[in-house]
Short mmCIF file of C-alpha atoms in Angstrom, two decimals:
data_model
loop_
_atom_site.label_atom_id
_atom_site.label_comp_id
_atom_site.label_asym_id
_atom_site.label_seq_id
_atom_site.Cartn_x
_atom_site.Cartn_y
_atom_site.Cartn_z
CA MET A 21 91.64 -50.76 -25.72
CA ILE A 22 90.78 -47.06 -25.62
CA ALA A 23 91.84 -46.70 -29.26
CA ALA A 24 89.74 -49.72 -30.23
CA ALA A 25 86.71 -48.30 -28.37
CA GLY A 26 87.22 -44.98 -30.14
CA ALA A 27 87.36 -46.70 -33.51
CA ASP A 28 84.19 -48.66 -32.71
CA ASP A 29 82.39 -45.45 -31.71
CA ALA A 30 83.52 -43.68 -34.88
CA ARG A 31 82.30 -46.58 -37.00
CA LEU A 32 78.98 -46.61 -35.15
CA VAL A 33 78.49 -42.88 -35.65
CA ARG A 34 79.35 -43.11 -39.35
CA ASN A 35 76.95 -45.99 -39.90
CA VAL A 36 74.16 -44.26 -38.00
CA TRP A 37 74.50 -41.07 -40.02
CA LEU A 38 74.58 -43.02 -43.27
CA THR A 39 71.42 -44.80 -42.14
CA ILE A 40 69.70 -41.52 -41.24
CA ALA A 41 70.68 -40.07 -44.62
CA GLY A 42 69.20 -43.17 -46.27
CA LEU A 43 65.96 -42.74 -44.34
CA VAL A 44 65.78 -39.10 -45.48
CA VAL A 45 66.25 -40.23 -49.09
CA LEU A 46 63.47 -42.80 -48.59
CA ARG A 47 61.15 -40.01 -47.40
CA LEU A 48 62.07 -37.86 -50.39
CA ILE A 49 61.11 -40.71 -52.72
CA ALA A 50 57.84 -41.18 -50.84
CA ALA A 51 57.22 -37.43 -51.06
CA ALA A 52 57.48 -37.52 -54.83
CA VAL A 53 55.06 -40.42 -55.33
CA THR A 54 52.45 -39.80 -52.62
CA PRO A 55 49.56 -37.46 -53.47
CA ILE A 56 49.17 -34.45 -51.24
CA THR A 57 46.84 -34.59 -48.22
CA PHE A 58 44.06 -32.04 -47.88
CA ASP A 59 45.80 -30.43 -44.89
CA GLU A 60 49.02 -30.05 -46.85
CA ALA A 61 47.12 -28.48 -49.74
CA TYR A 62 45.49 -26.10 -47.26
CA TYR A 63 48.85 -25.11 -45.78
CA TRP A 64 50.26 -24.76 -49.30
CA MET A 65 47.57 -22.16 -49.94
CA TRP A 66 48.73 -20.37 -46.78
CA SER A 67 52.28 -20.39 -48.13
CA LYS A 68 51.20 -18.26 -51.06
CA HIS A 69 49.93 -15.58 -48.68
CA LEU A 70 52.32 -15.47 -45.71
CA ALA A 71 51.04 -13.70 -42.62
CA GLY A 72 51.66 -13.43 -38.89
CA GLY A 73 48.97 -15.99 -38.15
CA TYR A 74 46.08 -18.03 -39.48
CA TYR A 75 42.73 -19.21 -38.19
CA ASP A 76 44.06 -22.67 -37.32
CA HIS A 77 47.74 -22.28 -36.43
CA PRO A 78 50.80 -20.02 -36.35
CA PRO A 79 52.65 -19.50 -39.65
CA MET A 80 55.79 -21.69 -39.55
CA VAL A 81 54.30 -24.54 -41.58
CA ALA A 82 53.51 -22.05 -44.36
CA VAL A 83 57.09 -20.73 -44.27
CA VAL A 84 58.50 -24.25 -44.57
CA ILE A 85 56.26 -25.04 -47.55
CA ARG A 86 57.04 -21.71 -49.19
CA ALA A 87 60.77 -22.46 -48.98
CA GLY A 88 60.28 -25.89 -50.53
CA THR A 89 58.10 -24.71 -53.40
CA MET A 90 60.58 -21.93 -54.19
CA ILE A 91 63.15 -24.69 -54.77
CA ALA A 92 61.11 -27.48 -56.36
CA GLY A 93 57.87 -25.82 -57.50
CA ALA A 94 54.24 -26.26 -56.49
CA THR A 95 54.37 -30.06 -56.52
CA GLU A 96 53.96 -32.69 -53.85
CA PHE A 97 57.74 -32.98 -53.71
CA GLY A 98 58.20 -29.22 -53.46
CA VAL A 99 55.66 -28.88 -50.66
CA ARG A 100 57.48 -31.53 -48.60
CA LEU A 101 61.12 -30.96 -49.53
CA VAL A 102 62.31 -28.60 -46.80
CA SER A 103 60.33 -30.34 -44.07
CA ILE A 104 62.06 -33.63 -44.87
CA LEU A 105 65.53 -32.06 -45.11
CA LEU A 106 65.04 -30.45 -41.70
CA GLY A 107 65.22 -33.99 -40.36
CA LEU A 108 69.01 -33.75 -40.68
CA PRO A 109 69.58 -30.79 -38.31
CA MET A 110 66.89 -32.26 -36.06
CA SER A 111 68.90 -35.48 -35.83
CA TYR A 112 72.12 -33.58 -35.13
CA ALA A 113 70.50 -31.60 -32.31
CA LEU A 114 69.19 -34.78 -30.74
CA TYR A 115 72.53 -36.57 -31.13
CA ARG A 116 74.38 -33.77 -29.36
CA THR A 117 71.70 -33.55 -26.66
CA ALA A 118 72.02 -37.21 -25.73
CA GLN A 119 75.81 -37.03 -25.87
CA ILE A 120 75.89 -34.05 -23.52
CA LEU A 121 73.31 -35.33 -21.07
CA PHE A 122 74.58 -38.89 -20.75
CA GLY A 123 78.19 -38.70 -21.95
CA SER A 124 77.87 -41.60 -24.35
CA VAL A 125 78.34 -41.75 -28.10
CA ARG A 126 76.26 -44.92 -28.20
CA VAL A 127 73.35 -43.28 -26.42
CA ALA A 128 73.63 -40.29 -28.75
CA ALA A 129 73.75 -42.35 -31.93
CA THR A 130 70.92 -44.61 -30.81
CA ALA A 131 68.70 -41.66 -29.85
CA ALA A 132 69.17 -40.01 -33.26
CA LEU A 133 68.44 -43.26 -35.07
CA LEU A 134 65.41 -44.16 -32.96
CA LEU A 135 63.80 -40.78 -33.57
CA ASN A 136 64.14 -41.26 -37.32
CA VAL A 137 62.50 -44.69 -37.33
CA THR A 138 59.40 -43.53 -35.46
CA LEU A 139 56.38 -42.81 -37.61
CA MET A 140 56.14 -39.48 -35.77
CA ALA A 141 59.38 -38.36 -37.45
CA ALA A 142 59.20 -40.40 -40.66
CA VAL A 143 55.62 -39.55 -41.56
CA GLY A 144 55.59 -36.35 -39.51
CA THR A 145 58.28 -34.71 -41.63
CA LEU A 146 56.93 -36.21 -44.87
CA ILE A 147 53.33 -35.05 -44.42
CA VAL A 148 53.83 -31.37 -43.72
CA THR A 149 51.69 -30.11 -40.86
CA PRO A 150 52.53 -27.71 -38.02
CA ASP A 151 53.89 -30.72 -36.12
CA ALA A 152 56.77 -31.05 -38.59
CA PRO A 153 58.57 -27.77 -37.74
CA LEU A 154 57.48 -28.21 -34.11
CA LEU A 155 59.29 -31.55 -33.93
CA VAL A 156 62.47 -29.98 -35.30
CA ALA A 157 62.25 -26.97 -32.98
CA SER A 158 61.60 -29.27 -30.00
CA SER A 159 64.87 -31.07 -30.68
CA PHE A 160 66.71 -27.76 -30.54
CA VAL A 161 64.90 -26.71 -27.36
CA LEU A 162 66.24 -29.86 -25.71
CA PHE A 163 69.71 -29.33 -27.24
CA PHE A 164 70.05 -25.77 -25.96
CA CYS A 165 68.90 -26.82 -22.50
CA ALA A 166 71.68 -29.41 -22.58
CA LYS A 167 74.19 -26.74 -23.64
CA ILE A 168 73.14 -24.56 -20.70
CA LEU A 169 73.75 -27.51 -18.40
CA GLU A 170 77.08 -28.38 -20.03
CA THR A 171 78.64 -24.93 -20.29
CA GLY A 172 76.96 -22.84 -17.60
CA ARG A 173 77.08 -19.95 -20.08
CA GLY A 174 74.15 -17.57 -19.98
CA ALA A 175 74.30 -16.81 -23.71
CA TRP A 176 72.81 -20.23 -24.44
CA TRP A 177 69.57 -18.98 -22.90
CA LEU A 178 69.26 -16.65 -25.90
CA ALA A 179 69.61 -19.62 -28.25
CA LEU A 180 67.00 -21.44 -26.19
CA GLY A 181 64.72 -18.42 -26.56
CA VAL A 182 65.10 -18.61 -30.34
CA ALA A 183 64.24 -22.32 -30.34
CA VAL A 184 61.18 -21.83 -28.12
CA GLY A 185 60.10 -18.87 -30.26
CA VAL A 186 60.33 -20.94 -33.44
CA ALA A 187 58.43 -23.75 -31.70
CA LEU A 188 55.70 -21.25 -30.78
CA LEU A 189 55.59 -20.09 -34.40
CA SER A 190 54.95 -23.73 -35.28
CA LYS A 191 52.21 -24.66 -32.82
CA TYR A 192 50.73 -23.32 -29.59
CA THR A 193 51.57 -26.56 -27.77
CA ALA A 194 55.10 -25.17 -27.44
CA MET A 195 53.89 -22.94 -24.61
CA PHE A 196 54.37 -25.94 -22.30
CA PHE A 197 58.12 -25.77 -22.79
CA GLY A 198 58.12 -22.76 -20.47
CA ALA A 199 56.52 -24.78 -17.67
CA ALA A 200 58.85 -27.74 -18.27
CA ILE A 201 61.97 -25.55 -18.14
CA LEU A 202 60.79 -23.81 -14.97
CA ILE A 203 60.13 -27.15 -13.25
CA TRP A 204 63.60 -28.31 -14.33
CA LEU A 205 65.22 -25.26 -12.76
CA LEU A 206 63.24 -25.60 -9.54
CA ALA A 207 63.70 -29.35 -9.17
CA VAL A 208 67.48 -29.48 -9.66
CA PRO A 209 69.41 -27.66 -6.89
CA LYS A 210 72.41 -26.81 -9.04
CA MET A 211 70.17 -25.17 -11.65
CA ARG A 212 68.30 -22.88 -9.26
CA HIS A 213 70.89 -20.12 -9.44
CA TRP A 214 69.61 -19.35 -12.93
CA LEU A 215 66.38 -18.05 -11.41
CA ALA A 216 68.35 -15.12 -9.99
CA SER A 217 70.14 -14.50 -13.28
CA PRO A 218 68.87 -12.21 -16.07
CA TRP A 219 69.68 -14.77 -18.78
CA PRO A 220 66.54 -16.94 -18.59
CA TYR A 221 64.37 -13.83 -18.68
CA LEU A 222 66.30 -12.47 -21.66
CA GLY A 223 65.75 -15.81 -23.38
CA GLY A 224 62.05 -15.52 -22.60
CA ALA A 225 62.05 -12.03 -24.11
CA VAL A 226 63.64 -13.40 -27.29
CA ALA A 227 60.96 -16.10 -27.53
CA PHE A 228 58.24 -13.50 -26.98
CA ALA A 229 59.70 -11.22 -29.66
CA ILE A 230 59.77 -14.06 -32.19
CA PHE A 231 56.19 -15.00 -31.31
CA ALA A 232 54.99 -11.37 -31.34
CA PRO A 233 53.72 -11.42 -34.98
CA VAL A 234 51.26 -14.17 -34.00
CA ILE A 235 50.03 -12.10 -31.05
CA LEU A 236 49.62 -9.02 -33.24
CA TRP A 237 47.76 -11.01 -35.91
CA ASN A 238 45.38 -12.38 -33.27
CA ALA A 239 44.87 -8.91 -31.83
CA ASP A 240 43.84 -7.73 -35.30
CA HIS A 241 41.41 -10.66 -35.71
CA GLN A 242 39.58 -10.72 -32.38
CA TRP A 243 41.96 -13.37 -30.95
CA VAL A 244 40.21 -15.97 -33.07
CA SER A 245 43.13 -18.40 -33.43
CA PHE A 246 43.85 -18.40 -29.70
CA ILE A 247 40.15 -18.88 -28.92
CA LYS A 248 39.86 -21.75 -31.41
CA GLN A 249 42.89 -23.70 -30.22
CA LEU A 250 42.78 -22.98 -26.49
CA GLY A 251 39.06 -23.69 -26.37
CA ARG A 252 39.24 -27.19 -27.86
CA ALA A 253 38.89 -28.99 -24.52
CA ARG A 254 36.16 -27.31 -22.50
CA ILE A 255 35.78 -28.35 -18.87
CA GLU A 256 32.04 -28.90 -19.27
CA ASP A 257 32.67 -31.47 -22.03
CA PHE A 258 33.72 -34.40 -19.85
CA ARG A 259 34.29 -37.43 -22.12
CA PRO A 260 36.93 -39.69 -20.56
CA VAL A 261 36.43 -42.26 -23.33
CA TYR A 262 39.14 -40.45 -25.32
CA ILE A 263 41.75 -41.40 -22.71
CA ALA A 264 41.61 -44.97 -24.00
CA GLU A 265 43.05 -43.78 -27.33
CA LEU A 266 46.21 -42.17 -25.95
CA VAL A 267 48.46 -45.18 -25.42
CA PRO A 268 47.46 -47.23 -28.52
CA THR A 269 48.01 -44.30 -30.87
CA GLN A 270 51.44 -43.53 -29.40
CA PHE A 271 52.31 -47.23 -29.46
CA ALA A 272 51.80 -47.03 -33.24
CA PHE A 273 53.32 -43.60 -33.86
CA ALA A 274 56.45 -44.35 -31.87
CA THR A 275 56.47 -47.84 -33.44
CA PRO A 276 55.99 -50.62 -30.88
CA LEU A 277 59.64 -51.39 -30.14
CA VAL A 278 60.70 -47.77 -29.71
CA PHE A 279 57.66 -47.22 -27.50
CA ILE A 280 58.68 -50.10 -25.23
CA LEU A 281 62.24 -48.78 -24.96
CA GLY A 282 60.98 -45.26 -24.26
CA VAL A 283 58.68 -46.39 -21.46
CA MET A 284 61.49 -48.46 -19.95
CA GLY A 285 63.80 -45.45 -20.19
CA LEU A 286 61.37 -43.11 -18.46
CA TYR A 287 60.95 -45.69 -15.70
CA ALA A 288 64.73 -46.05 -15.32
CA LEU A 289 65.30 -42.29 -15.20
CA ALA A 290 62.55 -41.86 -12.62
CA ARG A 291 64.21 -44.57 -10.50
CA ARG A 292 67.60 -42.82 -10.84
CA LYS A 293 69.19 -45.73 -12.63
CA ALA A 294 70.97 -43.67 -15.27
CA GLY A 295 72.49 -40.20 -15.59
CA GLU A 296 72.90 -37.24 -13.28
CA ALA A 297 69.92 -35.55 -11.68
CA ALA A 298 69.91 -32.53 -14.01
CA SER A 299 69.87 -34.77 -17.09
CA ARG A 300 67.23 -37.10 -15.75
CA VAL A 301 64.90 -34.33 -14.64
CA LEU A 302 65.25 -32.47 -17.93
CA ILE A 303 64.15 -35.52 -19.93
CA GLU A 304 61.32 -36.36 -17.55
CA THR A 305 59.89 -32.84 -17.44
CA MET A 306 60.05 -32.44 -21.22
CA VAL A 307 57.91 -35.55 -21.50
CA TRP A 308 55.54 -35.46 -18.55
CA VAL A 309 54.50 -31.79 -18.58
CA ILE A 310 53.10 -32.12 -22.10
CA VAL A 311 51.73 -35.62 -21.48
CA ALA A 312 49.92 -34.31 -18.39
CA TYR A 313 48.22 -31.63 -20.47
CA PHE A 314 47.14 -34.11 -23.13
CA PHE A 315 45.81 -36.44 -20.44
CA TRP A 316 43.65 -33.55 -19.18
CA HIS A 317 42.65 -32.71 -22.76
CA GLY A 318 41.76 -36.35 -23.37
CA LEU A 319 39.21 -36.18 -20.56
CA HIS A 320 37.27 -33.63 -22.59
CA ALA A 321 38.09 -34.06 -26.29
CA ARG A 322 40.02 -36.25 -28.70
CA VAL A 323 43.82 -35.94 -28.71
CA GLU A 324 45.21 -36.57 -32.19
CA ALA A 325 48.25 -38.84 -32.24
CA ASN A 326 50.50 -36.31 -33.98
CA TRP A 327 49.98 -33.74 -31.21
CA PHE A 328 52.57 -35.56 -29.10
CA ALA A 329 55.38 -34.50 -31.48
CA PRO A 330 57.18 -32.19 -28.98
CA VAL A 331 57.52 -35.11 -26.52
CA TYR A 332 59.41 -37.35 -28.93
CA PRO A 333 62.95 -35.92 -28.77
CA ALA A 334 63.08 -36.42 -24.99
CA PHE A 335 61.25 -39.74 -25.25
CA VAL A 336 63.79 -41.31 -27.61
CA VAL A 337 66.70 -40.04 -25.49
CA ALA A 338 65.12 -41.95 -22.61
CA ALA A 339 64.80 -44.97 -24.89
CA ALA A 340 68.49 -44.79 -25.80
CA ALA A 341 69.44 -44.49 -22.14
CA ALA A 342 67.40 -47.61 -21.40
CA ALA A 343 69.25 -49.45 -24.16
CA HIS A 344 72.80 -48.60 -23.09
CA LEU A 345 73.06 -47.24 -19.57
CA VAL A 346 70.77 -49.35 -17.41
CA THR A 347 71.54 -52.72 -15.87
CA TRP A 348 68.37 -54.75 -16.24
CA GLN A 349 67.30 -58.15 -14.97
CA PRO A 350 67.87 -60.93 -17.55
CA ARG A 351 64.29 -60.93 -18.89
CA GLU A 352 64.19 -57.13 -19.25
CA GLN A 353 67.66 -57.16 -20.80
CA ARG A 354 66.48 -59.61 -23.46
CA THR A 355 63.54 -57.29 -24.17
CA VAL A 356 65.89 -54.33 -24.52
CA ALA A 357 68.22 -56.26 -26.83
CA PHE A 358 65.31 -57.41 -29.00
CA CYS A 359 63.84 -53.92 -29.27
CA LEU A 360 67.21 -52.35 -30.05
CA ARG A 361 67.98 -54.91 -32.74
CA TRP A 362 64.64 -54.80 -34.52
CA ALA A 363 63.46 -51.21 -33.95
CA MET A 364 64.89 -49.89 -37.21
CA PRO A 365 63.70 -52.74 -39.49
CA ALA A 366 60.27 -52.62 -37.89
CA GLY A 367 60.04 -48.84 -38.27
CA VAL A 368 61.11 -48.93 -41.92
CA VAL A 369 58.65 -51.72 -42.73
CA MET A 370 55.81 -49.82 -41.04
CA PHE A 371 56.68 -46.64 -42.94
CA VAL A 372 56.93 -48.36 -46.32
CA ALA A 373 53.71 -50.29 -45.68
CA LEU A 374 51.89 -47.09 -44.78
CA ILE A 375 53.06 -45.31 -47.94
CA VAL A 376 52.21 -48.29 -50.15
CA GLN A 377 48.78 -48.57 -48.56
CA ALA A 378 48.06 -44.84 -48.84
CA ASP A 379 49.09 -44.77 -52.50
CA THR A 380 47.60 -48.05 -53.72
CA GLY A 381 45.30 -49.71 -51.18
CA TRP A 382 46.95 -53.06 -51.91
CA LEU A 383 47.46 -54.08 -48.27
CA SER A 384 43.77 -53.85 -47.41
CA GLY A 385 42.63 -55.54 -50.61
CA TYR A 386 41.46 -52.13 -51.92
CA ARG A 387 39.06 -51.69 -49.02
CA ARG A 388 38.70 -48.44 -47.14
CA ASP A 389 41.23 -47.60 -44.43
CA ALA A 390 42.32 -44.64 -42.29
CA THR A 391 44.37 -43.05 -45.08
CA VAL A 392 41.79 -43.15 -47.81
CA ARG A 393 40.08 -39.80 -47.24
CA SER A 394 43.03 -37.66 -46.16
CA VAL A 395 45.53 -38.57 -48.92
CA GLY A 396 44.58 -37.12 -52.28
CA VAL A 397 44.74 -40.33 -54.29
CA GLY A 398 42.61 -39.97 -57.41
CA TRP A 399 42.40 -36.20 -57.26
CA ARG A 400 44.42 -35.52 -60.41
CA PRO A 401 42.00 -37.30 -62.79
CA LEU A 402 39.05 -36.02 -60.75
CA ALA A 403 40.34 -32.46 -61.14
CA ALA A 404 40.56 -32.98 -64.91
CA ALA A 405 36.89 -34.01 -64.95
CA ILE A 406 35.95 -30.98 -62.83
CA GLU A 407 37.86 -28.64 -65.15
CA ALA A 408 36.09 -30.12 -68.18
CA ALA A 409 32.72 -29.59 -66.47
CA ARG A 410 33.67 -26.01 -65.60
CA VAL A 411 34.54 -25.26 -69.23
CA ARG A 412 31.31 -26.86 -70.50
CA ALA A 413 29.21 -24.87 -68.05
CA GLY A 414 31.08 -21.64 -68.76
CA ALA A 415 31.66 -21.20 -65.02
CA SER A 416 34.00 -18.46 -63.89
CA CYS A 417 34.71 -19.94 -60.45
CA VAL A 418 34.63 -23.31 -58.68
CA LEU A 419 32.93 -23.40 -55.26
CA ALA A 420 33.35 -25.95 -52.46
CA MET A 421 31.91 -26.06 -48.98
CA ASP A 422 34.85 -27.31 -46.92
CA TYR A 423 38.45 -26.18 -46.71
CA GLY A 424 39.87 -29.60 -47.65
CA THR A 425 38.04 -29.83 -50.95
CA THR A 426 38.81 -26.17 -51.64
CA ALA A 427 42.51 -26.80 -51.03
CA TRP A 428 42.63 -29.93 -53.20
CA LEU A 429 40.83 -28.09 -56.00
CA SER A 430 43.29 -25.20 -55.77
CA PHE A 431 46.27 -27.56 -55.90
CA TYR A 432 45.11 -29.85 -58.72
CA LEU A 433 43.08 -27.55 -60.99
CA PRO A 434 45.03 -25.54 -63.60
CA PRO A 435 46.99 -22.64 -62.05
CA GLY A 436 45.00 -19.43 -61.93
CA THR A 437 41.60 -21.14 -61.71
CA CYS A 438 39.24 -19.27 -59.41
CA VAL A 439 38.48 -21.56 -56.44
CA LEU A 440 36.42 -20.33 -53.52
CA GLN A 441 35.00 -21.59 -50.24
CA PRO A 442 32.06 -19.17 -49.88
CA ILE A 443 31.57 -19.95 -46.17
CA GLN A 444 33.97 -19.97 -43.18
CA ARG A 445 35.69 -16.92 -44.62
CA ILE A 446 37.87 -16.55 -41.52
CA ARG A 447 40.04 -19.31 -42.99
CA TRP A 448 40.90 -17.09 -45.93
CA VAL A 449 41.22 -13.75 -44.15
CA ASN A 450 44.87 -13.38 -45.27
CA PHE A 451 43.93 -13.88 -48.92
CA PRO A 452 42.87 -11.17 -51.38
CA GLU A 453 39.14 -10.79 -51.69
CA PRO A 454 37.71 -12.74 -54.66
CA ASP A 455 37.43 -10.79 -57.89
CA PRO A 456 33.80 -9.53 -58.03
CA SER A 457 33.72 -10.08 -61.78
CA LYS A 458 34.31 -13.80 -61.20
CA LEU A 459 31.23 -14.02 -58.97
CA THR A 460 28.67 -12.45 -61.29
CA GLY A 461 28.28 -15.26 -63.82
CA THR A 462 27.80 -19.00 -63.57
CA GLN A 463 29.59 -20.86 -60.78
CA LEU A 464 30.51 -24.54 -60.69
CA PHE A 465 29.68 -26.09 -57.32
CA VAL A 466 31.55 -29.30 -56.39
CA ASP A 467 30.31 -31.51 -53.55
CA GLU A 468 30.06 -35.14 -52.52
CA ALA A 469 27.09 -36.62 -54.39
CA GLN A 470 25.73 -38.45 -51.33
CA ILE A 471 25.27 -35.24 -49.36
CA GLY A 472 22.48 -33.88 -51.50
CA MET A 473 21.59 -30.25 -51.99
CA ARG A 474 23.16 -27.87 -49.48
CA PHE A 475 21.07 -25.17 -47.83
CA TYR A 476 23.70 -22.63 -48.91
CA VAL A 477 23.14 -23.53 -52.57
CA SER A 478 19.35 -23.50 -52.55
CA ASN A 479 19.25 -20.35 -50.44
CA THR A 480 21.82 -18.40 -52.49
CA PHE A 481 21.07 -19.30 -56.13
CA ALA A 482 17.75 -19.27 -57.98
CA ARG A 483 18.96 -21.65 -60.67
CA VAL A 484 20.76 -24.91 -59.90
CA GLU A 485 21.53 -27.46 -62.62
CA LYS A 486 23.45 -30.70 -62.20
CA VAL A 487 26.02 -30.89 -65.00
CA GLY A 488 28.07 -33.94 -64.16
CA GLU A 489 29.45 -36.46 -61.74
CA ALA A 490 32.83 -38.16 -61.29
CA ALA A 491 34.43 -40.53 -58.82
CA ARG A 492 37.67 -40.26 -56.91
CA ARG A 493 39.19 -43.71 -57.03
CA ARG A 494 42.07 -45.68 -55.57
CA GLY A 495 42.38 -48.72 -57.80
CA PRO A 496 38.93 -50.36 -57.96
CA LEU A 497 37.78 -48.58 -54.77
CA THR A 498 35.53 -45.56 -55.20
CA ILE A 499 36.55 -43.24 -52.37
CA GLU A 500 33.91 -40.59 -53.05
CA THR A 501 31.66 -39.62 -55.91
CA TYR A 502 31.45 -35.88 -56.56
CA ALA A 503 28.55 -34.10 -58.22
CA PHE A 504 28.95 -30.87 -60.19
CA TYR A 505 26.28 -28.18 -60.32
CA ALA A 506 26.06 -25.06 -62.45
CA LEU A 507 24.80 -22.24 -60.21
CA SER A 508 23.43 -18.99 -61.56
CA GLN A 509 21.03 -16.14 -60.77
CA PRO A 510 22.33 -15.39 -57.26
CA ARG A 511 19.77 -13.98 -54.84
CA GLY A 512 22.35 -11.81 -53.13
CA GLU A 513 26.01 -11.89 -52.22
CA ILE A 514 27.62 -15.25 -52.92
CA VAL A 515 30.15 -14.98 -50.11
CA ASP A 516 28.74 -15.73 -46.64
CA ARG A 517 30.53 -13.48 -44.16
CA THR A 518 28.97 -14.92 -41.00
CA PRO A 519 31.55 -14.77 -38.16
CA PRO A 520 33.07 -18.10 -37.08
CA PRO A 521 31.56 -19.92 -34.08
CA GLU A 522 34.47 -18.84 -31.88
CA LEU A 523 33.41 -15.21 -32.27
CA GLN A 524 29.69 -15.84 -31.74
CA ARG A 525 29.86 -17.09 -28.16
#
């Protein structure tokens, strides 16, 4: 019987890893056919000028993109390649975490599979944002905590420090791992001895050292990135309406069936129905500390669905525990069995539907949807029309007013084309200053036609001439129509160096 159980477990593990590999291949195919989003194009521009920090985020997303483009070139596939492949070590870390914490191959295999079928992981590693490396690092934070629990060896605190440091290099949300780990140590009696040991503090020093370049960059730039991110939810801005968005967005991002299993798992762990205390408390703290912050944030400002990425490794471990370790009443057991059986097909269908919709618009009958503005469908032919207008006008540089349009122009216009956002210069502080010779002649200004003439344009240039118009389309749907203006006879400096709002308070 033991041999048969071992053979069944081995077969399960093999099938799960083959499935995860297949899901990674599916994401690679989607990466090659899906146009880049404006955020990805923006981070791709960062990757060409690596630095210790940026206005919006720490630098890890730029490092990930730089690695991918070094392998596969400055293409959509190259931008996304390494982020998607990191899903494999992420899955291994989560598998080993669940195996250590709950002593079950089935829990481990299920947790790894469930993470990969969530949209948070599937789309989150495909569309490269700071949440992609954060999700991977979060899995290793949880893994190294499990290794500390399993082995009792202090050296694993150094590995944990590396994982937390990399998470901090990905996104500032990772700071909450420190609070979660401290609560874990305080809440579990057998873990409290670590508070009198030097190892946790050495691990903290490692994390600080890895994060130090971000601190130094902020110190050199008036702490602007810290001020921007930490000041998002101001106490005086009390808008509890955003709380209503938290559960529906996570219901979708986790996929409905994984979400149900995860909630059931958190309930079971809180009621001490599965696992030892140290394992239960670790999972609960890794979820609820960050959720508590986002609940507070949601009372004052919108919480984007992808911000919950660092919660997901612990959340799906709880889901796997609910599926395999808890004895439920018959109705709840039927729910668990249904969710476990259909979670992967449902997740794959949702992912494929999202990619098809983003690329084609078929599923909405070519009407507008949530993906239509952020995914760069139609930008390649639009960029060709912009380049033709630039050549006709004899413009030396292309100007845009927002970072998204600037990034798309930089990605899709011919390499070496001068592209400039003349305002919000803090976004480009790590980039070389624009060549003055490019700013003395005619400029081509690109903007949405419906906006009309910008104050910047009329205030900065004495001569403004509309030289063309072109639409960005997805099938028969016109997403936006862009107008092109030849600007000449500047009244002064073209670049507006007004400090960002964060530094004007």
